[in-house]
Amino acid sequence: EAQVTQNPRYLITVTGKKLTVTCSQNMNHEYMSWYRQDPGLGLRQIYYSMNVEVTDKGDVPEGYKVSRKEKRNFPLILESPSPNQTSLYFCASSFDPGGLGTEAFFGQGTRLTVV
Amino acid sequence: KQEVTQIPAALSVPEGENLVLNCSFTDSAIYNLQWFRQDPGKGLTSLLLIQSSQREQTSGRLNASLDKSSGRSTLYIAASQPGDSATYLCAVMFSGGYNKLIFGAGTRLAVHP
């Protein structure tokens, strides 16, 4: 089954304790990205990756890092989480045939609470 | 600035009604438009994808239309059911945006028996 898998689904952590949210897709998609969803602000892109070793900032990248060492995986790293990073996070992937845009597939989300 | 707006923000209807949810976007240069469903605290389920060259897509009781020139899309839900209760999100992939989706704020739908 074609899918995007995020882990963990729920996470409560303390301020400053480094954490990683994993994302994996089994569709051989080139393009992957991370979004956060906040009440009143909707979904906003954090980082994206066009392919292995190619990453770039989205609209709200502050406080986050990403890496793309393998095509299937795109982890989101919070090196020093703060309470304003409490949010619902989504990983997405899509096939990128020359940048023409295709259907995006989303993971089930990770609800992060930073206390 | 590329923006996506959804109207209404919330909708409450009795079971069986036909519904229209609206989505407007500020730039007609798009690759595609996707409609998603989100249940409370859950992930995004893709409902329909309309490519920029298409006018509409249908899946079961759902029909989505696209009018690029006017910057509008509508999601039509026929014979609504309580199980349709969810938030519906419209997302646009604008040209030159490297596959980034710009989301509307959503329409929260409640269908009561």
mmCIF file of C-alpha atoms in Angstrom:
data_model
loop_
_atom_site.group_PDB
_atom_site.id
_atom_site.type_symbol
_atom_site.label_atom_id
_atom_site.label_comp_id
_atom_site.label_asym_id
_atom_site.label_seq_id
_atom_site.Cartn_x
_atom_site.Cartn_y
_atom_site.Cartn_z
ATOM 1 C CA GLU A 1 0.000 0.000 0.000
ATOM 2 C CA ALA A 2 1.300 3.434 -1.000
ATOM 3 C CA GLN A 3 1.754 5.513 2.099
ATOM 4 C CA VAL A 4 3.615 8.156 4.051
ATOM 5 C CA THR A 5 4.454 7.036 7.584
ATOM 6 C CA GLN A 6 5.272 9.383 10.441
ATOM 7 C CA ASN A 7 6.486 8.480 13.893
ATOM 8 C CA PRO A 8 5.685 9.094 16.628
ATOM 9 C CA ARG A 9 2.004 9.987 16.344
ATOM 10 C CA TYR A 10 1.987 11.739 19.684
ATOM 11 C CA LEU A 11 4.865 13.252 21.638
ATOM 12 C CA ILE A 12 5.119 15.304 24.797
ATOM 13 C CA THR A 13 8.548 16.702 25.554
ATOM 14 C CA VAL A 14 10.241 19.371 27.623
ATOM 15 C CA THR A 15 11.766 22.608 26.441
ATOM 16 C CA GLY A 16 15.282 22.169 25.072
ATOM 17 C CA LYS A 17 15.303 18.389 24.713
ATOM 18 C CA LYS A 18 16.272 17.474 21.163
ATOM 19 C CA LEU A 19 13.818 15.355 19.252
ATOM 20 C CA THR A 20 13.361 13.865 15.801
ATOM 21 C CA VAL A 21 10.131 13.099 14.008
ATOM 22 C CA THR A 22 10.619 10.508 11.299
ATOM 23 C CA CYS A 23 8.898 10.395 7.925
ATOM 24 C CA SER A 24 9.136 7.622 5.365
ATOM 25 C CA GLN A 25 7.404 7.101 2.015
ATOM 26 C CA ASN A 26 7.265 3.958 -0.136
ATOM 27 C CA MET A 27 6.297 5.553 -3.452
ATOM 28 C CA ASN A 28 9.780 6.494 -4.679
ATOM 29 C CA HIS A 29 8.774 10.156 -4.629
ATOM 30 C CA GLU A 30 11.447 12.788 -5.202
ATOM 31 C CA TYR A 31 9.690 15.621 -3.402
ATOM 32 C CA MET A 32 9.057 15.603 0.345
ATOM 33 C CA SER A 33 8.045 18.345 2.739
ATOM 34 C CA TRP A 34 6.994 19.153 6.267
ATOM 35 C CA TYR A 35 4.019 21.276 7.331
ATOM 36 C CA ARG A 36 2.742 22.428 10.671
ATOM 37 C CA GLN A 37 -0.901 23.093 11.427
ATOM 38 C CA ASP A 38 -1.972 25.621 14.025
ATOM 39 C CA PRO A 39 -5.443 26.920 14.929
ATOM 40 C CA GLY A 40 -6.208 30.095 13.039
ATOM 41 C CA LEU A 41 -3.051 29.826 10.931
ATOM 42 C CA GLY A 42 -3.795 26.712 8.892
ATOM 43 C CA LEU A 43 -1.071 24.558 7.381
ATOM 44 C CA ARG A 44 2.275 26.158 6.640
ATOM 45 C CA GLN A 45 5.326 24.631 5.021
ATOM 46 C CA ILE A 46 8.432 24.260 7.192
ATOM 47 C CA TYR A 47 11.023 22.668 4.896
ATOM 48 C CA TYR A 48 11.032 20.791 1.650
ATOM 49 C CA SER A 49 13.362 18.536 -0.314
ATOM 50 C CA MET A 50 13.496 18.166 -4.079
ATOM 51 C CA ASN A 51 15.634 15.019 -3.907
ATOM 52 C CA VAL A 52 18.405 13.322 -1.960
ATOM 53 C CA GLU A 53 20.759 15.877 -0.375
ATOM 54 C CA VAL A 54 18.657 18.789 -1.711
ATOM 55 C CA THR A 55 16.687 20.660 0.949
ATOM 56 C CA ASP A 56 15.389 24.200 1.315
ATOM 57 C CA LYS A 57 13.431 26.395 3.701
ATOM 58 C CA GLY A 58 9.700 26.784 3.490
ATOM 59 C CA ASP A 59 7.675 29.574 5.063
ATOM 60 C CA VAL A 60 8.355 28.856 8.755
ATOM 61 C CA PRO A 61 11.774 27.153 9.063
ATOM 62 C CA GLU A 62 13.026 28.774 12.284
ATOM 63 C CA GLY A 63 13.876 26.249 14.986
ATOM 64 C CA TYR A 64 13.806 23.232 12.665
ATOM 65 C CA LYS A 65 16.323 21.172 10.707
ATOM 66 C CA VAL A 66 15.878 18.448 8.130
ATOM 67 C CA SER A 67 18.042 15.977 6.267
ATOM 68 C CA ARG A 68 17.541 13.856 3.164
ATOM 69 C CA LYS A 69 20.208 11.160 3.072
ATOM 70 C CA GLU A 70 17.928 8.576 1.486
ATOM 71 C CA LYS A 71 15.114 9.085 -0.993
ATOM 72 C CA ARG A 72 12.462 7.466 1.199
ATOM 73 C CA ASN A 73 13.228 9.263 4.490
ATOM 74 C CA PHE A 74 12.895 12.907 5.499
ATOM 75 C CA PRO A 75 13.246 13.413 9.262
ATOM 76 C CA LEU A 76 12.330 16.652 11.009
ATOM 77 C CA ILE A 77 14.712 17.659 13.785
ATOM 78 C CA LEU A 78 13.995 20.064 16.622
ATOM 79 C CA GLU A 79 17.354 20.660 18.272
ATOM 80 C CA SER A 80 16.020 22.789 21.129
ATOM 81 C CA PRO A 81 12.212 22.635 21.152
ATOM 82 C CA SER A 82 10.254 25.526 22.596
ATOM 83 C CA PRO A 83 6.569 25.787 23.590
ATOM 84 C CA ASN A 84 5.754 27.770 20.421
ATOM 85 C CA GLN A 85 6.597 24.629 18.450
ATOM 86 C CA THR A 86 3.641 22.828 19.981
ATOM 87 C CA SER A 87 1.650 21.930 16.904
ATOM 88 C CA LEU A 88 0.314 19.206 14.624
ATOM 89 C CA TYR A 89 2.978 18.233 12.081
ATOM 90 C CA PHE A 90 2.470 16.612 8.700
ATOM 91 C CA CYS A 91 4.920 15.077 6.307
ATOM 92 C CA ALA A 92 4.010 14.980 2.606
ATOM 93 C CA SER A 93 5.491 13.525 -0.542
ATOM 94 C CA SER A 94 4.858 13.787 -4.262
ATOM 95 C CA PHE A 95 6.361 12.695 -7.537
ATOM 96 C CA ASP A 96 8.113 15.594 -9.202
ATOM 97 C CA PRO A 97 8.266 15.127 -12.985
ATOM 98 C CA GLY A 98 10.268 18.180 -13.864
ATOM 99 C CA GLY A 99 8.572 20.436 -11.366
ATOM 100 C CA LEU A 100 5.127 20.299 -12.964
ATOM 101 C CA GLY A 101 3.329 19.431 -9.765
ATOM 102 C CA THR A 102 1.520 16.226 -8.882
ATOM 103 C CA GLU A 103 -0.758 14.843 -6.189
ATOM 104 C CA ALA A 104 0.565 15.184 -2.673
ATOM 105 C CA PHE A 105 0.258 12.352 -0.170
ATOM 106 C CA PHE A 106 0.234 13.115 3.535
ATOM 107 C CA GLY A 107 1.193 11.202 6.626
ATOM 108 C CA GLN A 108 -1.200 10.769 9.550
ATOM 109 C CA GLY A 109 0.340 13.600 11.532
ATOM 110 C CA THR A 110 2.404 13.975 14.695
ATOM 111 C CA ARG A 111 0.915 15.895 17.574
ATOM 112 C CA LEU A 112 3.781 17.516 19.463
ATOM 113 C CA THR A 113 3.452 19.226 22.821
ATOM 114 C CA VAL A 114 6.439 21.085 24.282
ATOM 115 C CA VAL A 115 6.122 21.986 27.957
ATOM 116 C CA LYS B 1 0.984 37.115 -2.438
ATOM 117 C CA GLN B 2 -0.467 33.707 -3.215
ATOM 118 C CA GLU B 3 -3.439 33.015 -0.984
ATOM 119 C CA VAL B 4 -6.287 30.537 -0.750
ATOM 120 C CA THR B 5 -9.618 31.431 0.836
ATOM 121 C CA GLN B 6 -12.465 29.123 1.763
ATOM 122 C CA ILE B 7 -16.057 30.115 2.345
ATOM 123 C CA PRO B 8 -17.977 29.412 4.477
ATOM 124 C CA ALA B 9 -15.784 28.784 7.516
ATOM 125 C CA ALA B 10 -18.447 26.558 9.037
ATOM 126 C CA LEU B 11 -21.613 24.886 7.841
ATOM 127 C CA SER B 12 -24.298 22.916 9.655
ATOM 128 C CA VAL B 13 -26.929 21.109 7.597
ATOM 129 C CA PRO B 14 -29.504 18.351 7.996
ATOM 130 C CA GLU B 15 -28.779 14.970 6.510
ATOM 131 C CA GLY B 16 -29.656 14.597 2.832
ATOM 132 C CA GLU B 17 -28.880 18.119 1.682
ATOM 133 C CA ASN B 18 -26.682 18.849 -1.306
ATOM 134 C CA LEU B 19 -23.765 21.101 -0.368
ATOM 135 C CA VAL B 20 -21.371 23.459 -2.092
ATOM 136 C CA LEU B 21 -18.072 24.425 -0.502
ATOM 137 C CA ASN B 22 -16.149 27.267 -2.067
ATOM 138 C CA CYS B 23 -12.441 27.878 -2.572
ATOM 139 C CA SER B 24 -10.850 30.914 -4.191
ATOM 140 C CA PHE B 25 -7.206 31.593 -5.007
ATOM 141 C CA THR B 26 -5.317 34.722 -5.951
ATOM 142 C CA ASP B 27 -3.182 33.560 -8.908
ATOM 143 C CA SER B 28 -4.478 31.664 -11.925
ATOM 144 C CA ALA B 29 -1.034 30.168 -12.668
ATOM 145 C CA ILE B 30 -1.469 26.849 -10.895
ATOM 146 C CA TYR B 31 -0.347 23.251 -11.398
ATOM 147 C CA ASN B 32 -3.250 21.681 -9.582
ATOM 148 C CA LEU B 33 -5.778 21.970 -6.776
ATOM 149 C CA GLN B 34 -6.532 19.304 -4.186
ATOM 150 C CA TRP B 35 -9.438 18.900 -1.823
ATOM 151 C CA PHE B 36 -8.733 17.158 1.472
ATOM 152 C CA ARG B 37 -10.832 15.960 4.356
ATOM 153 C CA GLN B 38 -9.609 16.181 7.941
ATOM 154 C CA ASP B 39 -11.328 14.607 10.915
ATOM 155 C CA PRO B 40 -10.674 16.241 14.305
ATOM 156 C CA GLY B 41 -7.040 15.811 15.336
ATOM 157 C CA LYS B 42 -6.406 13.426 12.485
ATOM 158 C CA GLY B 43 -4.495 13.352 9.228
ATOM 159 C CA LEU B 44 -5.392 14.619 5.787
ATOM 160 C CA THR B 45 -7.315 12.392 3.419
ATOM 161 C CA SER B 46 -7.067 13.371 -0.228
ATOM 162 C CA LEU B 47 -10.502 13.525 -1.833
ATOM 163 C CA LEU B 48 -9.986 14.911 -5.301
ATOM 164 C CA LEU B 49 -7.131 16.273 -7.382
ATOM 165 C CA ILE B 50 -7.824 18.584 -10.320
ATOM 166 C CA GLN B 51 -4.965 19.316 -12.684
ATOM 167 C CA SER B 52 -4.767 22.807 -14.165
ATOM 168 C CA SER B 53 -5.881 21.487 -17.569
ATOM 169 C CA GLN B 54 -9.043 19.911 -16.139
ATOM 170 C CA ARG B 55 -12.434 21.426 -15.380
ATOM 171 C CA GLU B 56 -13.771 18.907 -12.896
ATOM 172 C CA GLN B 57 -13.261 15.615 -11.121
ATOM 173 C CA THR B 58 -15.781 13.252 -9.587
ATOM 174 C CA SER B 59 -15.553 10.571 -6.944
ATOM 175 C CA GLY B 60 -18.752 8.993 -5.707
ATOM 176 C CA ARG B 61 -20.940 11.706 -4.180
ATOM 177 C CA LEU B 62 -18.182 14.305 -4.536
ATOM 178 C CA ASN B 63 -17.642 16.577 -7.504
ATOM 179 C CA ALA B 64 -15.004 19.281 -7.676
ATOM 180 C CA SER B 65 -14.844 21.945 -10.349
ATOM 181 C CA LEU B 66 -12.057 24.316 -11.299
ATOM 182 C CA ASP B 67 -12.239 27.693 -13.015
ATOM 183 C CA LYS B 68 -8.674 28.945 -13.243
ATOM 184 C CA SER B 69 -9.510 32.228 -14.954
ATOM 185 C CA SER B 70 -11.721 33.326 -12.074
ATOM 186 C CA GLY B 71 -9.569 31.688 -9.416
ATOM 187 C CA ARG B 72 -12.333 29.489 -8.055
ATOM 188 C CA SER B 73 -13.038 25.880 -7.197
ATOM 189 C CA THR B 74 -16.147 24.327 -5.706
ATOM 190 C CA LEU B 75 -16.620 21.026 -3.943
ATOM 191 C CA TYR B 76 -20.110 19.644 -4.361
ATOM 192 C CA ILE B 77 -21.295 16.989 -1.908
ATOM 193 C CA ALA B 78 -24.484 15.225 -2.912
ATOM 194 C CA ALA B 79 -26.960 13.764 -0.437
ATOM 195 C CA SER B 80 -24.888 14.603 2.650
ATOM 196 C CA GLN B 81 -24.589 12.080 5.488
ATOM 197 C CA PRO B 82 -23.534 12.423 9.145
ATOM 198 C CA GLY B 83 -20.320 10.598 8.228
ATOM 199 C CA ASP B 84 -19.412 13.550 5.987
ATOM 200 C CA SER B 85 -18.921 15.705 9.079
ATOM 201 C CA ALA B 86 -15.312 16.904 9.009
ATOM 202 C CA THR B 87 -13.190 19.866 7.977
ATOM 203 C CA TYR B 88 -12.651 20.218 4.245
ATOM 204 C CA LEU B 89 -9.435 21.834 3.087
ATOM 205 C CA CYS B 90 -8.653 23.268 -0.316
ATOM 206 C CA ALA B 91 -4.960 23.343 -1.298
ATOM 207 C CA VAL B 92 -3.412 24.923 -4.373
ATOM 208 C CA MET B 93 -0.065 24.083 -5.960
ATOM 209 C CA PHE B 94 0.928 27.326 -7.651
ATOM 210 C CA SER B 95 3.269 27.338 -10.636
ATOM 211 C CA GLY B 96 6.884 27.900 -9.703
ATOM 212 C CA GLY B 97 6.213 26.870 -6.111
ATOM 213 C CA TYR B 98 8.283 23.660 -6.160
ATOM 214 C CA ASN B 99 5.294 21.477 -5.321
ATOM 215 C CA LYS B 100 4.435 23.561 -2.252
ATOM 216 C CA LEU B 101 0.772 23.521 -1.334
ATOM 217 C CA ILE B 102 -0.939 26.670 -0.113
ATOM 218 C CA PHE B 103 -3.896 25.738 2.062
ATOM 219 C CA GLY B 104 -7.118 27.494 2.797
ATOM 220 C CA ALA B 105 -8.314 27.704 6.381
ATOM 221 C CA GLY B 106 -10.966 25.064 5.753
ATOM 222 C CA THR B 107 -14.714 24.676 5.990
ATOM 223 C CA ARG B 108 -15.936 22.853 9.093
ATOM 224 C CA LEU B 109 -18.966 20.791 8.105
ATOM 225 C CA ALA B 110 -21.501 19.271 10.482
ATOM 226 C CA VAL B 111 -24.249 17.061 9.054
ATOM 227 C CA HIS B 112 -26.894 16.224 11.634
ATOM 228 C CA PRO B 113 -29.401 13.367 11.427
#
